[in-house]
PDB file of C-alpha atoms in Angstrom:
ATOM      1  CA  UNK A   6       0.000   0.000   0.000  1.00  0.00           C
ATOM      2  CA  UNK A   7       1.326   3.904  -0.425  1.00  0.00           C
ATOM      3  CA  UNK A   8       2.653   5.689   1.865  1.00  0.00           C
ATOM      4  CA  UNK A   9      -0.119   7.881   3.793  1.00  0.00           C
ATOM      5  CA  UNK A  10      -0.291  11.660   3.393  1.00  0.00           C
ATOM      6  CA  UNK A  11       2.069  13.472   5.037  1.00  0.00           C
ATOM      7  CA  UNK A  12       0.068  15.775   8.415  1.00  0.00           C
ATOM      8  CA  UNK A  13      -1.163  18.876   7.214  1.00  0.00           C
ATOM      9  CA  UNK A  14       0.799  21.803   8.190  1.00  0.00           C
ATOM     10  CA  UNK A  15       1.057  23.716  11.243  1.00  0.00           C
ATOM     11  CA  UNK A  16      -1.349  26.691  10.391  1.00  0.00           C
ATOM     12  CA  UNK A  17      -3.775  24.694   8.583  1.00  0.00           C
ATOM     13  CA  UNK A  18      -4.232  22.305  11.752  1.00  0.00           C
ATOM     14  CA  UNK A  19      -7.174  23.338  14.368  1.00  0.00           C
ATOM     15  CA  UNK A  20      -5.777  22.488  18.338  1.00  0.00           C
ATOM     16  CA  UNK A  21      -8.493  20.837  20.612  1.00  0.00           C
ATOM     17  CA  UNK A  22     -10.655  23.926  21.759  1.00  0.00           C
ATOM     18  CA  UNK A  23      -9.572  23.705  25.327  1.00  0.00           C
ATOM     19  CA  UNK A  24      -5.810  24.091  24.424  1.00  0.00           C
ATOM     20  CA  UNK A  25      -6.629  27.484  22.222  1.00  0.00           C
ATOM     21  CA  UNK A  26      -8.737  28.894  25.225  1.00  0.00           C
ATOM     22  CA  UNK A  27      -5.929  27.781  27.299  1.00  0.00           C
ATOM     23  CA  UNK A  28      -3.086  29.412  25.631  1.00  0.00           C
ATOM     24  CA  UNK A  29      -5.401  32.671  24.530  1.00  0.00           C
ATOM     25  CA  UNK A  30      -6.102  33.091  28.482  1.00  0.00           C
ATOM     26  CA  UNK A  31      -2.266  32.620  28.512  1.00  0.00           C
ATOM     27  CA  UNK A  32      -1.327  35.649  25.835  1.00  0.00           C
ATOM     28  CA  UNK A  33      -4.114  37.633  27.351  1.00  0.00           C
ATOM     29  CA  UNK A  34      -2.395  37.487  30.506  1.00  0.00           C
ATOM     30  CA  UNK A  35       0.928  38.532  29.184  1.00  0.00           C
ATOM     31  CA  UNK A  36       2.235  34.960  29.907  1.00  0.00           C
ATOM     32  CA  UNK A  37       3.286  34.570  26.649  1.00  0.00           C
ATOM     33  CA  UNK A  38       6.328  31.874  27.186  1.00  0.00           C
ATOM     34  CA  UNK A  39       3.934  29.704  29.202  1.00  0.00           C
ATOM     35  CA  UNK A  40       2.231  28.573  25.973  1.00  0.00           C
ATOM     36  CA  UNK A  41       3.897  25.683  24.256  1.00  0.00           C
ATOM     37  CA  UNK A  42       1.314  24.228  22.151  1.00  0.00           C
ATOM     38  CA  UNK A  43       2.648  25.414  18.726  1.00  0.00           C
ATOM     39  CA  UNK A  44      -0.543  24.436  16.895  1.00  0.00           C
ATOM     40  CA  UNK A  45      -2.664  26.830  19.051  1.00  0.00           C
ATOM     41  CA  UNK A  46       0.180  29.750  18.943  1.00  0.00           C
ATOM     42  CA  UNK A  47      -0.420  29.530  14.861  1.00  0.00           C
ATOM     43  CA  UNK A  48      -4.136  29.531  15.103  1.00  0.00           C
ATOM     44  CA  UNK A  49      -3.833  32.444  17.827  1.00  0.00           C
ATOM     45  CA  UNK A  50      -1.648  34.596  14.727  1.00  0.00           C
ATOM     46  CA  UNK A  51      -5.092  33.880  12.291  1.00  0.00           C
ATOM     47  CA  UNK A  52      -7.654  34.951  14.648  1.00  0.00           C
ATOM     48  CA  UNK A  53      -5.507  37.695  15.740  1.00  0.00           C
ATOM     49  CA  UNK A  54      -5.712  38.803  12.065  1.00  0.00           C
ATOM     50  CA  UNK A  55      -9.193  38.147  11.939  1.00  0.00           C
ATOM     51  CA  UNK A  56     -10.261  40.277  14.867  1.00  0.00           C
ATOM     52  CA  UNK A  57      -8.470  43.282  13.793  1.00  0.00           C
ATOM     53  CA  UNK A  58     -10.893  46.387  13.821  1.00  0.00           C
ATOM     54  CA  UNK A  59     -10.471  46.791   9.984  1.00  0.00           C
ATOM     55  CA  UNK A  60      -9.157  44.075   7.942  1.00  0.00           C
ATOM     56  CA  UNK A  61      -5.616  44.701   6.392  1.00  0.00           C
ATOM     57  CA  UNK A  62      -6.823  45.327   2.747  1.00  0.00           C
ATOM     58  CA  UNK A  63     -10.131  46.478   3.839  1.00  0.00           C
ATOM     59  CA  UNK A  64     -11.863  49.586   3.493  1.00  0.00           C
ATOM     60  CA  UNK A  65     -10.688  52.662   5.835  1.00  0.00           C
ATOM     61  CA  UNK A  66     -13.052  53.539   8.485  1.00  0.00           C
ATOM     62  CA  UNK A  67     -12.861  56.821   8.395  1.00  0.00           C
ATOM     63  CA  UNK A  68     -12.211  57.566   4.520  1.00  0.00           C
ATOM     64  CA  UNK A  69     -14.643  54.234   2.984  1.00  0.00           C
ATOM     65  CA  UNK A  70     -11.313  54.633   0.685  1.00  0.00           C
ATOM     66  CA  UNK A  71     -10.733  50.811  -0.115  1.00  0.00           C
ATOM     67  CA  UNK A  72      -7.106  49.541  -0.300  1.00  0.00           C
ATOM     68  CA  UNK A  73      -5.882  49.061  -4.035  1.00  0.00           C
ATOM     69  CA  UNK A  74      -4.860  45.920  -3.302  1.00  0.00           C
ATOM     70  CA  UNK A  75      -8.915  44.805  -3.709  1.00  0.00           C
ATOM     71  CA  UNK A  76      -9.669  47.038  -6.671  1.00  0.00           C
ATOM     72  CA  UNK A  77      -5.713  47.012  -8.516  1.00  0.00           C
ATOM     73  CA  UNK A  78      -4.886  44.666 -11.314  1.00  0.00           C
ATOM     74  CA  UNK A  79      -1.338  43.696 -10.317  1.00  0.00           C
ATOM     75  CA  UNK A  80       1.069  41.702 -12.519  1.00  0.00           C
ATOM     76  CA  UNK A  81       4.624  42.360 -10.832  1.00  0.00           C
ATOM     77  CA  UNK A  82       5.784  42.378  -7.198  1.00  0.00           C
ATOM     78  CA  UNK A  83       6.771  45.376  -7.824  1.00  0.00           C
ATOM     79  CA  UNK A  84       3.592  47.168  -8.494  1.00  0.00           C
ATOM     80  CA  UNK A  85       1.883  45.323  -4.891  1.00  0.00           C
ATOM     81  CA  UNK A  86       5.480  46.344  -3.253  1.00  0.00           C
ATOM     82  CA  UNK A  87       4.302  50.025  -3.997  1.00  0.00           C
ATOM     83  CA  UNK A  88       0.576  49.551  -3.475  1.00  0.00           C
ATOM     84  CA  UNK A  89       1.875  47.994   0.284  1.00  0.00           C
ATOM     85  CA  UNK A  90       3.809  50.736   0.824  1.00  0.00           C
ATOM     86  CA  UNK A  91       0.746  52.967   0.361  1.00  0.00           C
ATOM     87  CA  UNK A  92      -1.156  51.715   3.072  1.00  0.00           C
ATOM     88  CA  UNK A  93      -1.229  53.435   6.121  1.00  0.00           C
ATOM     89  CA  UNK A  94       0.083  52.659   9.543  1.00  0.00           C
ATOM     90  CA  UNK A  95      -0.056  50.145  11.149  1.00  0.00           C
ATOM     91  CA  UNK A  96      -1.382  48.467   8.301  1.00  0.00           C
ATOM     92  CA  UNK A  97       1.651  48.940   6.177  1.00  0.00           C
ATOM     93  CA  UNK A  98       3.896  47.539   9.223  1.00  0.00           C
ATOM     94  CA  UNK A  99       1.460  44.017   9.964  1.00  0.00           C
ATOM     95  CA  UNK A 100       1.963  43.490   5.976  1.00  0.00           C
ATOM     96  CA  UNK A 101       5.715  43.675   6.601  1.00  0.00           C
ATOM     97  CA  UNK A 102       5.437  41.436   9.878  1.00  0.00           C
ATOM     98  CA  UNK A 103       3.087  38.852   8.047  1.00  0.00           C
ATOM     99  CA  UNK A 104       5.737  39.070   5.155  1.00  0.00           C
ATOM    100  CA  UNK A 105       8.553  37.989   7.802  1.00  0.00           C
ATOM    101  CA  UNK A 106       6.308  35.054   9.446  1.00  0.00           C
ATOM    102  CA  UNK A 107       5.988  33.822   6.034  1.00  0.00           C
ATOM    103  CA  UNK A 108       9.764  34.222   5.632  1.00  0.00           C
ATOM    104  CA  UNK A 109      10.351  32.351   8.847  1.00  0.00           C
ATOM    105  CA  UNK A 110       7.959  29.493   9.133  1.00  0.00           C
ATOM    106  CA  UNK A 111       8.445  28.233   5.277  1.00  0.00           C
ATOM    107  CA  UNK A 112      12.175  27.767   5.712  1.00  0.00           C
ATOM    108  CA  UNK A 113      11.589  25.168   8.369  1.00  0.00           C
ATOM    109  CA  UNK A 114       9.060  23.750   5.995  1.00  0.00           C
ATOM    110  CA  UNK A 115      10.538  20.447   6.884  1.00  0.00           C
ATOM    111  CA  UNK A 116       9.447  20.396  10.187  1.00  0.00           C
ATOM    112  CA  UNK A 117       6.005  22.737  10.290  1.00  0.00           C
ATOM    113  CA  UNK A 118       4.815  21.500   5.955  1.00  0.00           C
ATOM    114  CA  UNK A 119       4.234  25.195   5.448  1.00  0.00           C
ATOM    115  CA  UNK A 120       5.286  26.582   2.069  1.00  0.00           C
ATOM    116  CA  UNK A 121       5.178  30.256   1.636  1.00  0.00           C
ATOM    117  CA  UNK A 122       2.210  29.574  -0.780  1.00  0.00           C
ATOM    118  CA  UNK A 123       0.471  27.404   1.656  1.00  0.00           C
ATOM    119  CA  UNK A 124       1.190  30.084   4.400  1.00  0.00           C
ATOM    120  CA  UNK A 125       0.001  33.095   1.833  1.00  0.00           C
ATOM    121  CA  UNK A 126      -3.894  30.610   0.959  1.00  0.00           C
ATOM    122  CA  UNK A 127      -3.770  30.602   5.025  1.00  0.00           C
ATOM    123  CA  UNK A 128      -4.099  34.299   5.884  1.00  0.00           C
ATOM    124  CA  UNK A 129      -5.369  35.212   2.883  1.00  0.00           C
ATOM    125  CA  UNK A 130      -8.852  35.087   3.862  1.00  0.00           C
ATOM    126  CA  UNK A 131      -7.816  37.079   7.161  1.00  0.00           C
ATOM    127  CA  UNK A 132      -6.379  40.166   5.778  1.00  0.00           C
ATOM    128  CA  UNK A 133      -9.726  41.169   3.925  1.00  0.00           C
ATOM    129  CA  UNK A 134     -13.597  41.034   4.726  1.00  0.00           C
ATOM    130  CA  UNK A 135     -15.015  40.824   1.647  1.00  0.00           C
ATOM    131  CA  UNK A 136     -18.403  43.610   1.512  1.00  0.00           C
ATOM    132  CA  UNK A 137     -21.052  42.154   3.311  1.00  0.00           C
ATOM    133  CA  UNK A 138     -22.852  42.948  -0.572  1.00  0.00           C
ATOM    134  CA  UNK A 139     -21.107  40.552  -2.492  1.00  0.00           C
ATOM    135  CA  UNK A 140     -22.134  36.907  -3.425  1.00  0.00           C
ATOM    136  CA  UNK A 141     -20.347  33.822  -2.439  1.00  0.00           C
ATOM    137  CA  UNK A 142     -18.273  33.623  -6.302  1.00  0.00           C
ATOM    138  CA  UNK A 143     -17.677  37.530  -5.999  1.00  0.00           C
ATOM    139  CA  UNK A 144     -16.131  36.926  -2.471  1.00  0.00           C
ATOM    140  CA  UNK A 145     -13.910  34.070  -3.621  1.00  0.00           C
ATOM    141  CA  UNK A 146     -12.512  35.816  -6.018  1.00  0.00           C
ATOM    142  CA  UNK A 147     -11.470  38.899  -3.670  1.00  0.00           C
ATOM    143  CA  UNK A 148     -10.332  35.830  -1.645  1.00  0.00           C
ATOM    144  CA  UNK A 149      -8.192  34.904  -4.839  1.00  0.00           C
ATOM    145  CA  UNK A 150      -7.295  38.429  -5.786  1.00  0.00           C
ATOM    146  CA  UNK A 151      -5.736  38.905  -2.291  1.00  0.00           C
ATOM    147  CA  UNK A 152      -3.753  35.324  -3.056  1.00  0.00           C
ATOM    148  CA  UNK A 153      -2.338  36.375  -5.897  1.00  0.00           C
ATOM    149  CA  UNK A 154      -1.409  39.845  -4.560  1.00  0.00           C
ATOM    150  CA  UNK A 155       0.461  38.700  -1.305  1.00  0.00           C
ATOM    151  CA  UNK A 156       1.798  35.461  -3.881  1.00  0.00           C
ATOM    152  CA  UNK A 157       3.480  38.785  -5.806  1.00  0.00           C
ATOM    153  CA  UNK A 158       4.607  40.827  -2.886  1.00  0.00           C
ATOM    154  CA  UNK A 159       6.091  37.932  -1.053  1.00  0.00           C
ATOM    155  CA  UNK A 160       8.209  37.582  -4.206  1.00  0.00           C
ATOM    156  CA  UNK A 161       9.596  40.796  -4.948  1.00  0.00           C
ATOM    157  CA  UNK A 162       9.520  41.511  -0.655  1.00  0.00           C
ATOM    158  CA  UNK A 163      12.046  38.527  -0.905  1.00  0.00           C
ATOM    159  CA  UNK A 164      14.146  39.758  -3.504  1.00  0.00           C
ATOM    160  CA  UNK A 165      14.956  42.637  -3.060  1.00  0.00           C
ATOM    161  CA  UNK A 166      14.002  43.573   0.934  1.00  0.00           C
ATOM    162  CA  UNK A 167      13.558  39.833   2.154  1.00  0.00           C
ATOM    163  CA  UNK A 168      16.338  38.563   4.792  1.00  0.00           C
ATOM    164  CA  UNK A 169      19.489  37.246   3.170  1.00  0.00           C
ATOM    165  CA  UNK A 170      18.189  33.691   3.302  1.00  0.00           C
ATOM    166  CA  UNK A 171      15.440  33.916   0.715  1.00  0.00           C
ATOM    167  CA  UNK A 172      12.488  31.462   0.125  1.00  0.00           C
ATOM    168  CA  UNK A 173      10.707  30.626  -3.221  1.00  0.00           C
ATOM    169  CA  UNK A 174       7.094  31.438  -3.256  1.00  0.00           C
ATOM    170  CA  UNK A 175       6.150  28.028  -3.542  1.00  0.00           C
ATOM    171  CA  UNK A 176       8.565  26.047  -2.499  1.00  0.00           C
ATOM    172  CA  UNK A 177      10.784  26.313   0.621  1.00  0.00           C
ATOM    173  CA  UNK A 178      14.482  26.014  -0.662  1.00  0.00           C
ATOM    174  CA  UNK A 179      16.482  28.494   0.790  1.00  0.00           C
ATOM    175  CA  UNK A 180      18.430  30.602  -1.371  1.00  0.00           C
ATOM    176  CA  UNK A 181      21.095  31.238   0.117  1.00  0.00           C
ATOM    177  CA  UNK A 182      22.692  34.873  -0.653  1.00  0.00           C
ATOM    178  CA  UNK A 183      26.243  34.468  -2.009  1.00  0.00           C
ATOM    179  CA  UNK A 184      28.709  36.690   0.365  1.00  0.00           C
TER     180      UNK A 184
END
């Protein structure tokens, strides 16, 4: 018989609801290096994305201006590098921190099965609420949009302002800068 599937990986795996409550009374508390079940500090990171007061690529509150990153139709990392760097704080600055978890968890991709890609289809549905307006199809394909987007950023972000050990996209090879 084959081999069976390899676990799924750390951020797509749900803890037991007890241990999330557990460790989220933890962080709450500021007892942050009590918590040692990793699979309920990675599902802490999404809700803590999803319960945001505005959603990263959302609309603003105050303006109803909505990010470009929903509305723009962008082909190079370059372009969403820009469009990033047009958000306001702190939104521009939790981009830049997602962009470095996604950094850091794929290259131990051998030990936690997340790819950048994987880790990008992960949060993508966090960093937008699609209009409470739009259909089901209309909302996948903001969910899609926003894929593609942080799939582009990630790339050029790890080019050209990534950390010296760079990750592929989809894979998790390191790169290795040479000296």
């Amino acid at each position: 018989p084959p081999p069976p599937p390899p676990p799924p990986g750390i951020f797509r795996v749900s803890p037991a609801t007890s241990a999330l409550q557990a460790s989220r009374a933890l962080v709450e508390a500021g007892q942050t290096s009590k918590v040692s079940d990793l699979e309920s500090v990675a599902q802490l990171i999404k809700v803590w994305f999803r319960e945001l007061p505005e959603s990263v690529f959302g609309a603003d509150r105050e303006t109803g201006i909505v990010a470009p990153i929903v509305d723009g139709d962008f082909t190079t990392g370059a372009g969403c590098y820009e469009a990033m760097q047009g958000l306001p704080e702190p939104r521009r600055s939790t981009v830049r921190w997602l962009l470095e978890l996604i950094g850091d968890v794929c290259r131990y991709e051998s030990e936690n099965r997340m790819t950048a890609q994987s880790m990008i289809i992960v949060f993508a549905p966090n960093l937008i609420v699609p209009r409470a307006d739009l259909d089901p199809l209309s909302a996948l394909q903001v969910n899609q949009h926003v894929v593609r987007f942080m799939e582009l950023l990630f790339g050029h972000w790890n080019e050209v302002g990534g950390p010296a050990t760079r990750v592929t996209a989809s894979t998790a090879s390191p790169q290795v800068d040479p000296p």
